[in-house]
Amino acid sequence: MSEIAQALAAAGAMIFGFDPKLIEIVLLSLRVSLTAVAVASIIGLPLGAAIAVNRFTGRRALIVVLNALMGLPPVVVGLVVYLLLSRAGPLGELGILFTPAAMVVAQTILILPIVAALSRQAIEDSWQEYQEQLRSLGAGPLTSALTLLRDARFSLVTVVLAGFGRAAAEVGAVIIVGGNIDGVTRVMTTAIALETSKGDLPLALGLGIILLALVLALNATAYWIKEAAQRRYG
Amino acid sequence: MLPLVLENVSFAVNGRTIIDRISVEIAAGQRTVILGPNGAGKSVLMRLCHGLLKPTAGVIAWRGPTNGGLRQAMVFQRPVMLRRPVLANVIYGMRLAGIAPQERELRARDVLEAVGLSHLAEHPARMLSGGEQQRVALARAWALNPAVLFLDEPTANLDPGATRDIESIIGQIHASGTKIIMSTHNLGQARRLGDEILFLYQGRLAERAPVERFFRQPVSPEAASFIRDEIPQV
């Protein structure tokens, strides 16, 4: 018991003392996951909107696949990206394996289905309501998709934050393609895994607390934005 | 672009006939009211005429000259407000209709004035009451200066006060030179707003008559029965 208390105290000291090592790891985590969520949103939000407003053959199958991919195991994504980026792999030329860029690629692949599938759902809900009115006003699929992306923007904030939460919390993909190299590719989750196995509990706990606080803050923000928007715009 | 001509128009979904071989010519000028009980096919007929649905048999055609494209608009039973201010909702429709940017705001403010909503122009449209939202929907349609305005039971969800406002605005729109084609199941409203009645019963055009003659001396037994406020015998 006292060991945990000691570790907690040390973790607190690291957090509030702005321990440089801890800061470095947290910042790299944020950089990698925010970049991944940005790329996934740029691709995933329009993709979700396009699937929502268009009718084409294979649409149902695509939706089922997309929904299923939301549950992609991070280690499998890590393995596939590893194979693609490794020296002998098709993208080995890039030479980005064991760099933050590789981690961004892996996390983007991991959360792209989440962003696309959840935004498809959110936009299709609005589409049910808007469809006739937009068609009556002469909106084609492209205009409709853009209108709905804008009108569902507050729901989409939640979608994007869900993607970020997933990226920031996963360990399997980044540890395989990043390699958990100290000062280069070590992020919060991989550091926690390593430090725990090494027995350095204060750093692991400190990072764990920050990670939890981050996820909590994200969800609170998402909830608050939606609430405020609902009250303001209906 | 009028007259609007329907030749043997039918519409069926999953083998169920909703519109059954309707032939009719709707001329410019008069206010045409499509009257009938729930489930008679009024809404479907309006959507067919507006072009939101394609007939499964028969032909629908605008037989008059269409300079400047098909200038038609539709107001639905349940108004669909975009998540933006009232003024922006009106301008949205004008933008899709290709109205010149410099004309939009002035015209939008004019029609909002005409429907008595100038003071709410900057308010989020979805926060308005049902009656106010329907007035925004009318303004959005009116701003397009349509040759024909379809109204699908525009007051079915509204209280008497709001209904009176809407009916008065429909009168103004008609006075400004727009052909009115409106559906209702409300006898009083048909009498107040109609010049001619198309009486629909079980997907068929049971009777067509000037409003005064229709109420004084209906020819079809279904219409006679409907006017006596009875449920027509099946």
Coordinates of C-alpha atoms in Angstrom, one line a residue:
Chain A
M1 CA 0.0 0.0 0.0
S2 CA 2.7 2.4 1.0
E3 CA 4.6 1.6 -2.2
I4 CA 1.6 2.8 -4.2
A5 CA 1.2 5.9 -2.1
Q6 CA 4.9 6.7 -2.6
A7 CA 4.6 6.2 -6.3
L8 CA 1.5 8.4 -6.4
A9 CA 3.4 11.1 -4.5
A10 CA 6.4 10.9 -6.8
A11 CA 4.0 11.0 -9.8
G12 CA 2.4 14.1 -8.4
A13 CA 5.8 15.7 -8.0
M14 CA 6.7 14.9 -11.6
I15 CA 3.5 16.3 -12.9
F16 CA 3.5 19.5 -10.9
G17 CA 7.2 19.9 -11.2
F18 CA 6.9 19.8 -15.0
D19 CA 9.4 17.0 -15.2
P20 CA 11.1 17.5 -18.6
K21 CA 11.1 13.9 -19.5
L22 CA 7.4 13.6 -18.7
I23 CA 6.6 16.8 -20.7
E24 CA 8.5 15.5 -23.7
I25 CA 6.6 12.2 -23.8
V26 CA 3.2 14.0 -23.3
L27 CA 4.0 16.5 -26.1
L28 CA 5.1 13.8 -28.5
S29 CA 1.9 11.8 -27.8
L30 CA -0.2 14.9 -28.5
R31 CA 1.7 15.7 -31.7
V32 CA 1.3 12.2 -33.1
S33 CA -2.3 11.7 -32.1
L34 CA -3.5 15.2 -33.1
T35 CA -1.8 14.9 -36.5
A36 CA -3.4 11.5 -37.0
V37 CA -6.8 12.8 -36.0
A38 CA -6.4 15.8 -38.3
V39 CA -5.5 13.5 -41.3
A40 CA -8.3 11.0 -40.5
S41 CA -10.8 13.9 -40.2
I42 CA -9.8 15.5 -43.5
I43 CA -10.4 12.1 -45.2
G44 CA -13.1 10.6 -42.9
L45 CA -15.6 13.4 -42.5
P46 CA -16.1 14.0 -46.3
L47 CA -16.1 10.2 -46.8
G48 CA -18.8 9.8 -44.1
A49 CA -20.9 12.6 -45.7
A50 CA -20.5 11.1 -49.2
I51 CA -21.7 7.7 -48.0
A52 CA -24.6 9.3 -46.1
V53 CA -26.1 11.2 -49.1
N54 CA -25.3 8.9 -52.0
R55 CA -27.0 5.7 -53.0
F56 CA -24.8 3.2 -54.9
T57 CA -24.4 -0.5 -55.2
G58 CA -22.3 -2.0 -52.4
R59 CA -23.3 0.8 -50.0
R60 CA -24.6 -1.5 -47.3
A61 CA -21.6 -3.7 -47.5
L62 CA -19.3 -0.7 -47.3
I63 CA -21.2 0.5 -44.1
V64 CA -20.9 -2.9 -42.5
V65 CA -17.2 -3.1 -43.3
L66 CA -16.6 0.4 -42.0
N67 CA -18.5 -0.3 -38.8
A68 CA -16.5 -3.5 -38.3
L69 CA -13.2 -1.7 -38.9
M70 CA -14.0 0.6 -35.9
G71 CA -13.0 -2.4 -33.9
L72 CA -9.6 -2.9 -35.6
P73 CA -7.1 -4.3 -33.2
P74 CA -4.3 -1.8 -32.9
V75 CA -1.6 -4.5 -32.9
V76 CA -2.9 -5.8 -36.3
V77 CA -2.8 -2.2 -37.7
G78 CA 0.7 -1.9 -36.3
L79 CA 1.8 -5.2 -37.9
V80 CA 0.4 -4.3 -41.3
V81 CA 2.0 -0.8 -41.3
Y82 CA 5.2 -2.4 -40.1
L83 CA 5.2 -4.8 -43.0
L84 CA 4.5 -1.9 -45.4
L85 CA 7.2 0.4 -44.1
S86 CA 9.9 -2.1 -43.3
R87 CA 13.0 -2.1 -45.4
A88 CA 11.8 -4.9 -47.6
G89 CA 8.2 -3.6 -47.7
P90 CA 6.5 -1.8 -50.6
L91 CA 6.9 1.6 -48.8
G92 CA 10.3 0.8 -47.3
E93 CA 11.9 3.5 -49.5
L94 CA 10.3 6.2 -47.3
G95 CA 12.5 5.1 -44.5
I96 CA 10.0 6.3 -41.9
L97 CA 9.8 3.1 -39.8
F98 CA 10.5 3.8 -36.1
T99 CA 9.8 7.5 -36.5
P100 CA 6.8 9.6 -35.3
A101 CA 5.6 9.7 -39.0
A102 CA 5.1 5.9 -39.0
M103 CA 3.1 6.3 -35.7
V104 CA 0.9 8.9 -37.4
V105 CA 0.3 6.6 -40.3
A106 CA -0.7 3.7 -38.1
Q107 CA -3.0 5.8 -35.9
T108 CA -4.6 7.4 -38.9
I109 CA -5.4 4.0 -40.3
L110 CA -6.7 3.0 -36.9
I111 CA -9.1 5.9 -36.4
L112 CA -10.1 6.7 -40.0
P113 CA -12.9 4.0 -39.9
I114 CA -14.1 5.5 -36.6
V115 CA -14.3 9.0 -37.9
A116 CA -15.9 7.9 -41.2
A117 CA -18.4 5.5 -39.7
L118 CA -19.6 7.7 -36.9
S119 CA -19.8 10.8 -39.1
R120 CA -21.7 8.7 -41.7
Q121 CA -24.2 7.9 -38.9
A122 CA -24.5 11.5 -37.6
I123 CA -24.9 12.9 -41.1
E124 CA -27.4 10.3 -42.2
D125 CA -29.6 11.1 -39.2
S126 CA -29.8 14.8 -40.4
W127 CA -30.1 13.6 -44.0
Q128 CA -33.4 11.8 -43.1
E129 CA -34.8 15.1 -41.9
Y130 CA -33.3 17.4 -44.6
Q131 CA -33.4 15.3 -47.7
E132 CA -36.7 16.4 -49.3
Q133 CA -36.2 20.0 -48.5
L134 CA -32.7 20.1 -49.9
R135 CA -33.7 18.3 -53.1
S136 CA -36.6 20.7 -53.4
L137 CA -34.3 23.6 -53.2
G138 CA -32.2 22.0 -55.9
A139 CA -29.2 20.7 -53.9
G140 CA -27.2 17.9 -55.5
P141 CA -25.3 15.3 -53.6
L142 CA -22.2 17.5 -53.2
T143 CA -24.1 20.6 -52.0
S144 CA -26.2 18.3 -49.7
A145 CA -23.0 16.7 -48.2
L146 CA -21.4 20.1 -47.5
T147 CA -24.6 21.5 -46.0
L148 CA -25.0 18.5 -43.7
L149 CA -21.3 18.6 -42.7
R150 CA -21.9 22.1 -41.6
D151 CA -25.3 21.5 -40.0
A152 CA -24.1 18.5 -38.1
R153 CA -20.9 20.2 -37.0
F154 CA -21.5 19.9 -33.3
S155 CA -22.1 16.1 -33.5
L156 CA -19.0 15.9 -35.6
V157 CA -16.9 17.5 -32.9
T158 CA -17.9 14.5 -30.7
V159 CA -16.9 12.1 -33.6
V160 CA -13.5 13.7 -34.0
L161 CA -12.9 13.6 -30.2
A162 CA -13.8 10.0 -30.2
G163 CA -11.2 9.4 -32.8
F164 CA -8.6 11.3 -30.8
G165 CA -9.4 9.5 -27.6
R166 CA -8.9 6.2 -29.4
A167 CA -5.6 7.3 -30.9
A168 CA -4.2 8.8 -27.7
A169 CA -5.1 5.7 -25.7
E170 CA -3.9 2.9 -28.0
V171 CA -0.5 1.2 -27.4
G172 CA -0.4 -1.7 -29.8
A173 CA 0.1 0.1 -33.1
V174 CA 2.6 2.8 -32.0
I175 CA 4.8 0.4 -30.1
I176 CA 5.2 -1.8 -33.2
V177 CA 5.9 0.9 -35.8
G178 CA 7.5 3.4 -33.4
G179 CA 9.6 1.0 -31.4
N180 CA 9.3 3.0 -28.2
I181 CA 12.7 4.7 -28.7
D182 CA 13.6 7.0 -25.8
G183 CA 13.4 10.6 -26.9
V184 CA 12.3 9.7 -30.4
T185 CA 9.1 7.6 -30.5
R186 CA 8.2 7.1 -26.8
V187 CA 4.7 8.2 -26.2
M188 CA 2.5 8.0 -23.1
T189 CA 1.1 4.6 -23.6
T190 CA 4.3 2.9 -24.7
A191 CA 6.1 4.6 -21.8
I192 CA 3.6 3.3 -19.3
A193 CA 4.0 -0.2 -20.7
L194 CA 7.7 0.0 -20.5
E195 CA 8.1 1.7 -17.1
T196 CA 5.6 -0.6 -15.5
S197 CA 7.6 -3.6 -16.6
K198 CA 10.8 -2.0 -15.5
G199 CA 9.2 -1.2 -12.1
D200 CA 9.5 2.6 -12.4
L201 CA 6.0 3.2 -11.1
P202 CA 6.1 7.0 -10.5
L203 CA 6.7 7.8 -14.2
A204 CA 4.1 5.2 -15.3
L205 CA 1.6 6.5 -12.8
G206 CA 2.2 10.1 -13.7
L207 CA 1.7 9.4 -17.4
G208 CA -1.4 7.3 -16.6
I209 CA -2.9 10.2 -14.6
I210 CA -2.3 12.6 -17.4
L211 CA -3.7 10.3 -20.0
L212 CA -6.9 9.8 -17.8
A213 CA -7.2 13.5 -17.3
L214 CA -6.9 14.1 -21.0
V215 CA -9.6 11.6 -21.9
L216 CA -11.8 13.0 -19.2
A217 CA -11.3 16.6 -20.4
L218 CA -12.0 15.5 -24.0
N219 CA -15.3 13.9 -23.1
A220 CA -16.3 16.8 -20.9
T221 CA -15.5 19.2 -23.8
A222 CA -17.5 17.2 -26.3
Y223 CA -20.4 17.0 -24.0
W224 CA -20.2 20.7 -23.2
I225 CA -20.0 21.8 -26.9
K226 CA -23.0 19.7 -27.8
E227 CA -25.0 21.0 -24.9
A228 CA -24.2 24.6 -25.6
A229 CA -24.9 24.2 -29.3
Q230 CA -28.2 22.6 -28.6
R231 CA -29.2 25.4 -26.4
R232 CA -27.9 28.1 -28.9
Y233 CA -29.0 26.6 -32.3
G234 CA -31.6 24.0 -31.6
Chain B
M1 CA -44.2 27.0 -67.5
L2 CA -47.8 26.2 -66.7
P3 CA -50.0 24.4 -67.5
L4 CA -48.9 21.3 -65.6
V5 CA -50.2 18.2 -67.4
L6 CA -50.6 14.8 -65.8
E7 CA -51.5 11.9 -68.2
N8 CA -52.5 8.6 -66.6
V9 CA -50.0 9.1 -63.7
S10 CA -49.7 6.2 -61.3
F11 CA -47.3 5.7 -58.4
A12 CA -46.8 2.4 -56.6
V13 CA -44.5 1.3 -53.8
N14 CA -43.9 -2.4 -53.3
G15 CA -46.9 -3.3 -55.3
R16 CA -49.2 -1.0 -53.4
T17 CA -50.8 1.6 -55.6
I18 CA -50.8 5.1 -54.0
I19 CA -51.7 7.2 -57.0
D20 CA -54.0 5.5 -59.5
R21 CA -54.1 6.7 -63.1
I22 CA -54.6 10.4 -62.6
S23 CA -55.0 12.7 -65.6
V24 CA -55.4 16.4 -65.1
E25 CA -54.3 19.7 -66.4
I26 CA -53.5 22.4 -63.9
A27 CA -53.6 25.9 -65.4
A28 CA -51.9 29.1 -64.2
G29 CA -53.7 31.7 -62.1
Q30 CA -56.2 30.0 -59.8
R31 CA -55.4 28.6 -56.3
T32 CA -55.7 24.8 -56.7
V33 CA -56.5 22.9 -53.5
I34 CA -55.9 19.2 -53.4
L35 CA -58.4 17.9 -50.9
G36 CA -59.0 14.5 -49.5
P37 CA -58.8 12.3 -46.4
N38 CA -55.6 11.1 -44.8
G39 CA -54.0 8.5 -47.0
A40 CA -55.8 9.6 -50.2
G41 CA -52.4 10.3 -51.8
K42 CA -52.3 14.1 -51.6
S43 CA -48.7 14.4 -50.4
V44 CA -47.5 11.8 -52.9
L45 CA -49.3 13.6 -55.7
M46 CA -47.6 16.9 -54.7
R47 CA -44.2 15.3 -54.6
L48 CA -44.8 13.8 -58.1
C49 CA -45.8 17.2 -59.5
H50 CA -42.8 18.9 -57.8
G51 CA -40.4 16.2 -59.1
L52 CA -39.3 14.7 -55.8
L53 CA -40.8 11.4 -56.9
K54 CA -40.9 9.8 -60.3
P55 CA -44.3 8.3 -61.4
T56 CA -44.2 4.5 -62.0
A57 CA -46.5 5.0 -65.0
G58 CA -47.8 7.9 -67.0
V59 CA -46.3 11.3 -67.8
I60 CA -46.0 14.6 -65.9
A61 CA -45.0 17.6 -68.0
W62 CA -44.8 21.3 -67.9
R63 CA -46.4 22.4 -71.2
G64 CA -45.8 26.1 -71.0
P65 CA -42.6 28.0 -72.0
T66 CA -39.9 27.7 -69.3
N67 CA -37.7 30.6 -69.6
G68 CA -35.2 30.7 -66.8
G69 CA -35.7 27.1 -65.9
L70 CA -38.4 25.4 -63.7
R71 CA -39.2 28.1 -61.2
Q72 CA -41.1 26.0 -58.6
A73 CA -40.8 25.7 -54.8
M74 CA -42.4 23.5 -52.1
V75 CA -43.3 24.1 -48.5
F76 CA -43.6 20.9 -46.4
Q77 CA -45.9 20.0 -43.6
R78 CA -42.9 20.0 -41.2
P79 CA -40.6 22.9 -42.0
V80 CA -36.9 22.0 -42.2
M81 CA -34.7 24.7 -40.8
L82 CA -31.0 24.7 -41.3
R83 CA -28.8 25.2 -38.2
R84 CA -28.1 28.8 -39.0
P85 CA -29.9 32.2 -38.6
V86 CA -33.3 32.9 -40.2
L87 CA -31.8 35.2 -42.8
A88 CA -29.2 32.6 -43.8
N89 CA -31.9 30.0 -44.2
V90 CA -33.7 32.3 -46.8
I91 CA -30.4 33.2 -48.5
Y92 CA -29.4 29.5 -48.7
G93 CA -32.4 28.7 -51.1
M94 CA -31.6 31.8 -53.2
R95 CA -28.0 30.7 -53.6
L96 CA -29.0 27.3 -54.8
A97 CA -31.4 28.9 -57.2
G98 CA -28.6 30.8 -58.7
I99 CA -29.8 34.3 -57.7
A100 CA -27.1 36.9 -58.0
P101 CA -25.2 37.4 -54.7
Q102 CA -25.8 41.2 -54.5
E103 CA -29.6 40.7 -54.8
R104 CA -29.9 38.0 -52.1
E105 CA -29.8 39.8 -48.8
L106 CA -32.1 42.7 -49.9
R107 CA -34.6 40.3 -51.3
A108 CA -34.4 38.0 -48.2
R109 CA -35.0 40.9 -45.9
D110 CA -38.0 42.0 -48.1
V111 CA -39.7 38.6 -47.8
L112 CA -38.9 38.3 -44.1
E113 CA -40.6 41.7 -43.7
A114 CA -43.6 40.5 -45.7
V115 CA -44.0 37.4 -43.5
G116 CA -43.5 39.5 -40.3
L117 CA -40.2 38.1 -39.2
S118 CA -37.8 41.0 -39.8
H119 CA -37.1 41.2 -36.0
L120 CA -36.0 37.5 -35.9
A121 CA -33.7 37.7 -39.0
E122 CA -30.5 37.1 -37.0
H123 CA -32.0 34.4 -34.7
P124 CA -31.1 30.7 -35.0
A125 CA -34.0 29.3 -37.1
R126 CA -34.3 26.1 -35.2
M127 CA -35.1 28.0 -32.0
L128 CA -38.3 29.5 -33.5
S129 CA -41.8 28.2 -32.8
G130 CA -43.5 25.9 -35.2
G131 CA -45.6 28.7 -36.7
E132 CA -42.5 31.0 -37.1
Q133 CA -40.5 28.2 -38.7
Q134 CA -43.3 27.6 -41.2
R135 CA -43.3 31.4 -42.0
V136 CA -39.5 31.1 -42.6
A137 CA -40.2 28.2 -44.9
L138 CA -42.7 30.3 -46.8
A139 CA -40.3 33.2 -47.0
R140 CA -37.5 30.9 -48.3
A141 CA -39.8 29.7 -51.0
W142 CA -41.2 33.1 -51.8
A143 CA -37.7 34.6 -52.1
L144 CA -37.2 32.4 -55.2
N145 CA -40.1 34.2 -56.8
P146 CA -41.5 30.9 -58.1
A147 CA -44.0 30.5 -60.9
V148 CA -45.6 27.7 -58.9
L149 CA -45.6 27.1 -55.1
F150 CA -46.6 23.7 -53.8
L151 CA -47.7 23.6 -50.2
D152 CA -48.2 20.2 -48.5
E153 CA -50.6 20.6 -45.6
P154 CA -48.7 23.7 -44.4
T155 CA -50.8 24.2 -41.3
A156 CA -51.5 20.7 -40.2
N157 CA -49.2 21.0 -37.1
L158 CA -50.2 24.6 -36.2
D159 CA -52.6 26.3 -33.9
P160 CA -55.4 28.5 -35.2
G161 CA -53.5 31.7 -34.7
A162 CA -50.4 30.5 -36.6
T163 CA -52.7 28.9 -39.2
R164 CA -54.3 32.3 -39.9
D165 CA -50.9 33.9 -40.3
I166 CA -49.8 31.2 -42.8
E167 CA -53.1 31.5 -44.8
S168 CA -52.7 35.2 -45.0
I169 CA -49.1 34.9 -46.3
I170 CA -50.2 32.3 -48.9
G171 CA -52.8 34.8 -50.1
Q172 CA -50.0 37.5 -50.4
I173 CA -47.8 35.1 -52.4
H174 CA -50.7 34.3 -54.7
A175 CA -51.4 38.0 -55.1
S176 CA -47.8 38.5 -56.1
G177 CA -48.4 36.3 -59.2
T178 CA -47.4 32.8 -58.0
K179 CA -49.6 29.8 -58.8
I180 CA -50.7 28.1 -55.6
I181 CA -51.1 24.3 -55.4
M182 CA -51.9 23.2 -51.9
S183 CA -53.0 20.1 -50.2
T184 CA -55.2 20.0 -47.1
H185 CA -57.7 17.8 -45.4
N186 CA -59.3 20.8 -43.7
L187 CA -62.6 21.8 -45.3
G188 CA -62.6 25.3 -43.9
Q189 CA -59.1 25.9 -45.2
A190 CA -60.0 24.6 -48.7
R191 CA -63.0 26.9 -48.7
R192 CA -61.0 29.9 -47.6
L193 CA -58.0 29.4 -49.8
G194 CA -59.2 27.5 -52.8
D195 CA -60.4 28.6 -56.2
E196 CA -60.7 25.1 -57.5
I197 CA -60.8 21.7 -55.7
L198 CA -59.2 18.5 -56.8
F199 CA -60.8 15.9 -54.6
L200 CA -58.6 12.8 -54.1
Y201 CA -59.9 9.6 -52.8
Q202 CA -57.9 6.3 -52.5
G203 CA -55.3 7.6 -55.0
R204 CA -57.8 8.6 -57.6
L205 CA -59.1 11.9 -58.7
A206 CA -62.7 11.6 -57.6
E207 CA -63.8 15.0 -58.5
R208 CA -62.6 18.4 -59.8
A209 CA -64.8 21.5 -59.4
P210 CA -64.7 25.2 -58.6
V211 CA -64.7 25.6 -54.9
E212 CA -68.2 27.1 -54.6
R213 CA -69.8 24.4 -56.7
F214 CA -67.8 21.7 -54.9
F215 CA -69.2 22.6 -51.5
R216 CA -72.7 23.4 -52.7
Q217 CA -73.2 20.4 -54.9
P218 CA -70.5 17.7 -54.9
V219 CA -70.9 15.2 -57.7
S220 CA -69.0 12.2 -56.4
P221 CA -70.5 10.3 -53.5
E222 CA -67.1 10.2 -51.8
A223 CA -66.8 14.0 -51.9
A224 CA -70.4 14.4 -50.7
S225 CA -69.7 12.1 -47.8
F226 CA -66.4 13.8 -47.0
I227 CA -68.1 17.2 -46.9
R228 CA -70.7 15.9 -44.6
D229 CA -67.8 15.2 -42.3
E230 CA -68.3 11.5 -42.5
I231 CA -65.8 8.8 -43.1
P232 CA -66.4 7.8 -46.8
Q233 CA -67.7 4.2 -47.0
V234 CA -65.1 1.8 -48.3

